[in-house]
Coordinates of C-alpha atoms and ligand atoms in Angstrom, one line a residue:
M657 CA 0.1 0.1 -0.1
L658 CA 2.8 2.4 0.9
F659 CA 4.7 1.4 -2.2
A660 CA 1.6 2.1 -4.3
S661 CA 1.0 5.5 -2.8
T662 CA 4.7 6.3 -3.3
L663 CA 4.4 5.3 -6.9
L664 CA 1.2 7.5 -7.3
S665 CA 3.2 10.4 -5.8
A666 CA 5.9 9.8 -8.3
A667 CA 3.5 9.8 -11.1
L668 CA 1.7 12.8 -10.1
L669 CA 4.9 14.6 -9.8
M670 CA 5.9 13.5 -13.2
L671 CA 2.7 14.6 -14.7
A672 CA 3.2 18.0 -13.0
S673 CA 6.6 18.4 -14.7
V674 CA 5.1 17.1 -18.1
T675 CA 2.3 19.7 -17.9
A676 CA 4.9 22.5 -18.2
L677 CA 5.7 21.0 -21.9
P678 CA 4.3 22.7 -24.7
Q679 CA 0.9 21.2 -25.6
H680 CA 2.2 20.4 -29.1
E681 CA 5.4 18.7 -28.1
E682 CA 5.7 15.1 -29.5
G683 CA 5.9 12.3 -26.9
G684 CA 4.7 15.0 -24.2
L685 CA 1.3 15.2 -22.8
M686 CA -0.5 14.7 -26.2
G687 CA 1.0 11.4 -26.3
R688 CA -0.2 10.4 -22.8
Q689 CA -3.8 11.7 -23.4
S690 CA -4.2 9.7 -26.6
S691 CA -4.4 6.4 -24.9
C692 CA -7.8 5.0 -24.9
P693 CA -9.3 1.5 -23.9
S694 CA -9.6 -1.0 -26.5
G695 CA -13.1 -0.8 -28.1
S696 CA -12.5 2.9 -28.3
F697 CA -10.6 5.6 -29.9
R698 CA -9.3 9.1 -29.5
A699 CA -12.2 11.5 -30.6
N700 CA -10.3 14.6 -29.5
T701 CA -7.9 15.9 -27.1
T702 CA -10.3 15.4 -24.1
A703 CA -12.3 12.3 -24.8
C704 CA -12.2 8.6 -26.0
A705 CA -15.1 7.6 -28.1
P706 CA -16.8 4.2 -28.7
C707 CA -15.6 2.5 -31.7
P708 CA -18.2 3.2 -34.5
A709 CA -20.1 0.3 -36.1
G710 CA -18.4 -1.3 -39.1
N711 CA -14.9 -0.7 -37.4
T712 CA -12.6 -2.2 -34.7
C713 CA -10.6 -0.2 -32.2
S714 CA -7.6 -1.7 -30.4
G715 CA -7.4 1.3 -28.0
G716 CA -4.2 3.3 -27.4
R717 CA -3.7 6.1 -29.9
N718 CA -5.0 4.0 -33.0
R719 CA -7.8 5.2 -35.3
P720 CA -10.8 3.1 -36.0
D721 CA -9.9 0.1 -38.4
P722 CA -12.7 -0.5 -40.9
C723 CA -13.9 -4.1 -41.2
D724 CA -12.6 -5.7 -44.4
T725 CA -14.9 -6.7 -47.2
G726 CA -16.7 -10.1 -46.4
L727 CA -16.7 -8.8 -42.6
Y728 CA -19.1 -6.7 -40.8
Q729 CA -19.9 -5.1 -37.2
P730 CA -23.2 -3.9 -36.2
N731 CA -22.2 -2.8 -32.7
T732 CA -20.3 0.1 -31.5
G733 CA -17.3 -0.4 -29.1
S734 CA -15.9 -3.4 -31.0
T735 CA -12.5 -5.0 -31.2
S736 CA -13.3 -7.6 -33.7
C737 CA -15.6 -8.0 -37.0
L738 CA -18.0 -10.8 -37.8
R739 CA -17.9 -13.1 -40.7
T740 CA -20.6 -12.4 -43.4
P741 CA -22.7 -15.5 -43.3
P742 CA -23.8 -17.8 -46.4
G743 CA -26.5 -16.3 -48.5
F744 CA -25.1 -12.7 -47.8
F745 CA -22.3 -10.6 -49.1
T746 CA -20.4 -7.7 -47.9
N747 CA -18.6 -5.8 -50.8
R748 CA -17.7 -2.4 -49.0
R749 CA -15.2 -2.0 -46.1
G750 CA -16.4 -0.5 -43.0
S751 CA -19.8 -2.2 -43.3
A752 CA -22.3 -2.4 -40.2
M753 CA -24.4 -5.1 -41.9
P754 CA -24.2 -7.5 -44.6
T755 CA -26.4 -7.5 -47.8
P756 CA -28.5 -10.5 -48.7
C757 CA -27.9 -12.0 -52.1
P758 CA -30.7 -10.8 -54.3
A759 CA -33.1 -13.2 -56.0
G760 CA -31.6 -14.9 -58.8
S761 CA -28.2 -15.3 -57.0
Y762 CA -26.7 -17.2 -54.0
Q763 CA -23.7 -17.6 -52.0
P764 CA -22.8 -20.9 -50.4
Y765 CA -19.7 -19.7 -48.5
S766 CA -19.1 -17.4 -45.6
R767 CA -17.1 -14.1 -45.6
Q768 CA -17.7 -13.2 -49.2
A769 CA -17.9 -10.0 -51.0
F770 CA -20.2 -11.1 -53.7
C771 CA -22.9 -13.6 -54.9
Y772 CA -23.1 -16.1 -57.7
G773 CA -25.7 -15.9 -60.3
A774 CA -28.1 -18.7 -60.4
P775 CA -26.7 -20.5 -63.7
R776 CA -28.8 -21.9 -66.5
G777 CA -31.0 -24.7 -65.4
R778 CA -30.9 -23.3 -61.8
F779 CA -32.9 -20.6 -60.3
Q780 CA -33.4 -18.8 -56.9
Q781 CA -36.7 -17.0 -56.3
Q782 CA -35.8 -15.8 -52.8
T783 CA -33.2 -13.5 -51.3
G784 CA -30.6 -14.3 -48.8
K785 CA -29.9 -18.0 -50.0
S786 CA -27.0 -20.1 -49.8
F787 CA -28.2 -22.4 -52.7
V788 CA -29.9 -22.6 -56.0
C789 CA -32.9 -24.8 -57.0
A790 CA -33.0 -26.9 -60.2
T791 CA -35.8 -26.7 -62.6
C792 CA -38.4 -29.4 -62.4
C793 CA -39.5 -31.7 -65.1
G794 CA -41.3 -29.8 -67.7
W795 CA -39.8 -26.5 -66.7
A796 CA -36.6 -24.7 -67.9
T797 CA -34.7 -21.5 -67.3
T798 CA -34.5 -18.5 -70.0
M799 CA -31.3 -17.0 -69.1
N800 CA -27.8 -18.4 -68.9
N801 CA -27.4 -16.7 -65.3
N802 CA -29.3 -14.9 -62.6
N803 CA -32.4 -16.8 -63.0
V804 CA -35.1 -15.8 -60.5
N805 CA -38.1 -17.8 -62.0
P806 CA -38.3 -21.0 -64.1
V807 CA -40.8 -20.9 -66.8
K808 CA -43.4 -23.6 -67.6
C809 CA -42.9 -25.3 -71.0
G810 CA -46.0 -25.2 -73.3
G811 CA -47.3 -24.9 -76.8
A812 CA -45.4 -26.9 -79.2
A813 CA -42.5 -27.5 -76.9
P814 CA -44.1 -28.7 -73.5
F815 CA -41.3 -30.9 -72.4
A816 CA -38.0 -30.4 -70.5
W817 CA -35.8 -32.4 -68.4
P818 CA -35.3 -31.7 -64.6
N819 CA -32.4 -29.0 -64.3
S820 CA -33.0 -27.9 -68.0
G821 CA -30.9 -25.0 -69.1
D822 CA -31.4 -25.9 -72.7
G823 CA -35.0 -24.6 -73.0
C824 CA -38.0 -26.5 -73.6
I825 CA -38.4 -29.4 -76.2
S826 CA -41.3 -31.1 -78.5
R827 CA -39.9 -34.5 -77.7
P828 CA -41.4 -36.4 -74.5
T829 CA -39.1 -37.1 -71.7
S830 CA -39.3 -39.9 -69.3
C831 CA -40.2 -37.8 -66.5
T832 CA -43.8 -36.4 -65.7
P833 CA -43.9 -32.7 -66.1
A834 CA -44.3 -31.0 -62.6
A835 CA -47.3 -28.7 -62.0
T836 CA -45.5 -26.2 -60.2
C837 CA -41.9 -25.5 -59.6
A838 CA -42.0 -22.7 -57.0
Q839 CA -39.9 -22.6 -53.8
A840 CA -41.6 -23.2 -50.5
A841 CA -42.2 -19.9 -48.2
N842 CA -39.5 -21.2 -46.1
G843 CA -37.1 -21.4 -49.1
T844 CA -36.7 -25.1 -49.6
C845 CA -36.6 -26.1 -53.2
H846 CA -39.4 -27.8 -55.0
S847 CA -39.3 -31.7 -54.9
N848 CA -35.9 -33.5 -55.0
F849 CA -34.1 -30.7 -56.7
S850 CA -31.9 -28.5 -54.5
F851 CA -28.3 -27.9 -54.6
T852 CA -26.3 -26.7 -51.6
A853 CA -22.7 -25.8 -51.1
G854 CA -21.1 -28.8 -52.1
Q855 CA -23.1 -29.4 -55.2
T856 CA -23.4 -25.8 -56.6
I857 CA -22.2 -24.8 -59.9
R858 CA -20.4 -21.5 -59.7
G859 CA -21.9 -19.1 -62.0
Ligands
LIG2290 C1 -14.9 15.2 -27.8 O1 -15.4 14.2 -28.3 C2 -16.6 13.6 -27.4 C3 -17.1 12.3 -27.8 O2 -17.2 12.3 -29.1 C4 -17.7 14.8 -27.7 O3 -18.6 14.4 -26.7 C5 -17.1 16.2 -27.1 O4 -18.1 17.1 -27.3 C6 -15.9 16.5 -27.9 N1 -15.2 17.6 -27.2 C7 -14.8 18.6 -28.3 C8 -14.0 19.9 -27.4 O5 -14.9 18.6 -29.5
LIG2291 C1 -40.5 -26.0 -45.8 O1 -41.7 -26.0 -46.4 C2 -42.1 -27.3 -47.1 C3 -43.4 -27.1 -47.8 O2 -44.4 -26.4 -47.0 C4 -42.2 -28.4 -46.0 O3 -42.5 -29.6 -46.8 C5 -40.8 -28.6 -45.5 O4 -40.7 -29.6 -44.6 C6 -40.3 -27.3 -44.9 N1 -38.9 -27.5 -44.6 C7 -38.4 -26.9 -43.3 C8 -37.1 -27.0 -42.9 O5 -39.2 -26.2 -42.6
LIG2292 C1 -38.3 -37.5 -55.1 O1 -37.4 -38.7 -55.0 C2 -38.1 -40.0 -54.7 C3 -37.0 -41.0 -54.6 O2 -35.9 -40.9 -55.7 C4 -39.4 -40.1 -55.5 O3 -39.9 -41.4 -55.1 C5 -40.1 -39.1 -55.6 O4 -41.3 -39.2 -56.5 C6 -39.4 -37.9 -56.0 N1 -40.4 -36.7 -55.7 C7 -40.8 -35.6 -56.8 C8 -41.7 -34.7 -56.3 O5 -40.2 -35.8 -57.9

């Protein structure tokens, strides 16, 4: 206790002598004032402020460090960033929130800055998904990429194989055309045709 109070007196003495230094002197009082706890940064000469969302702060005299692309941080006062989950992307540094993949795209991996487009024969009707659905028997996609909705084959070409990216055909197939090919409200794909991370085709 005696030792501690002696130390304190010594520190106060030092502080008093340092106060006499010009305010702008390098390594002087300014340097000491600049030390902030981790999760905060020096906002000005008198205050530390909580680290802004989208950034990490290691404290001391360091400035906020923006989260890299593929990472984000919704909270203030943080020392680490979070990984963008599958189905989302973060393409800007310093992001507070990840962005859901738009309909017609998907992202099976975490920490990504983009989404893959649903390739031919595959589609994704919902946002924020990590997988694509394959077209059902009798349905096809119309585009090579970014397919949101499959189209039902009809007229002179009412047939198509499941997972058809080659459009509709007039020749009958061995499968029975499905009445609907919509995704369920919960995002699961129709019937047996869904493709998850290990099975996806990168668009
Ligand atoms: C210093 O920063 C704090 C925290 O952001 C703020 O509340 C205060 O008004 C600022 N003071 C000056 C002098 O700018
Ligand atoms: C999603 O919805 C479909 C159709 O309503 C249902 O068959 C399936 O079990 C649901 N899956 C989950 C994971 O809730
Ligand atoms: C899904 O696959 C099973 C077994 O392969 C099959 O019996 C069933 O008819 C299929 N369901 C649809 C909707 O295609």
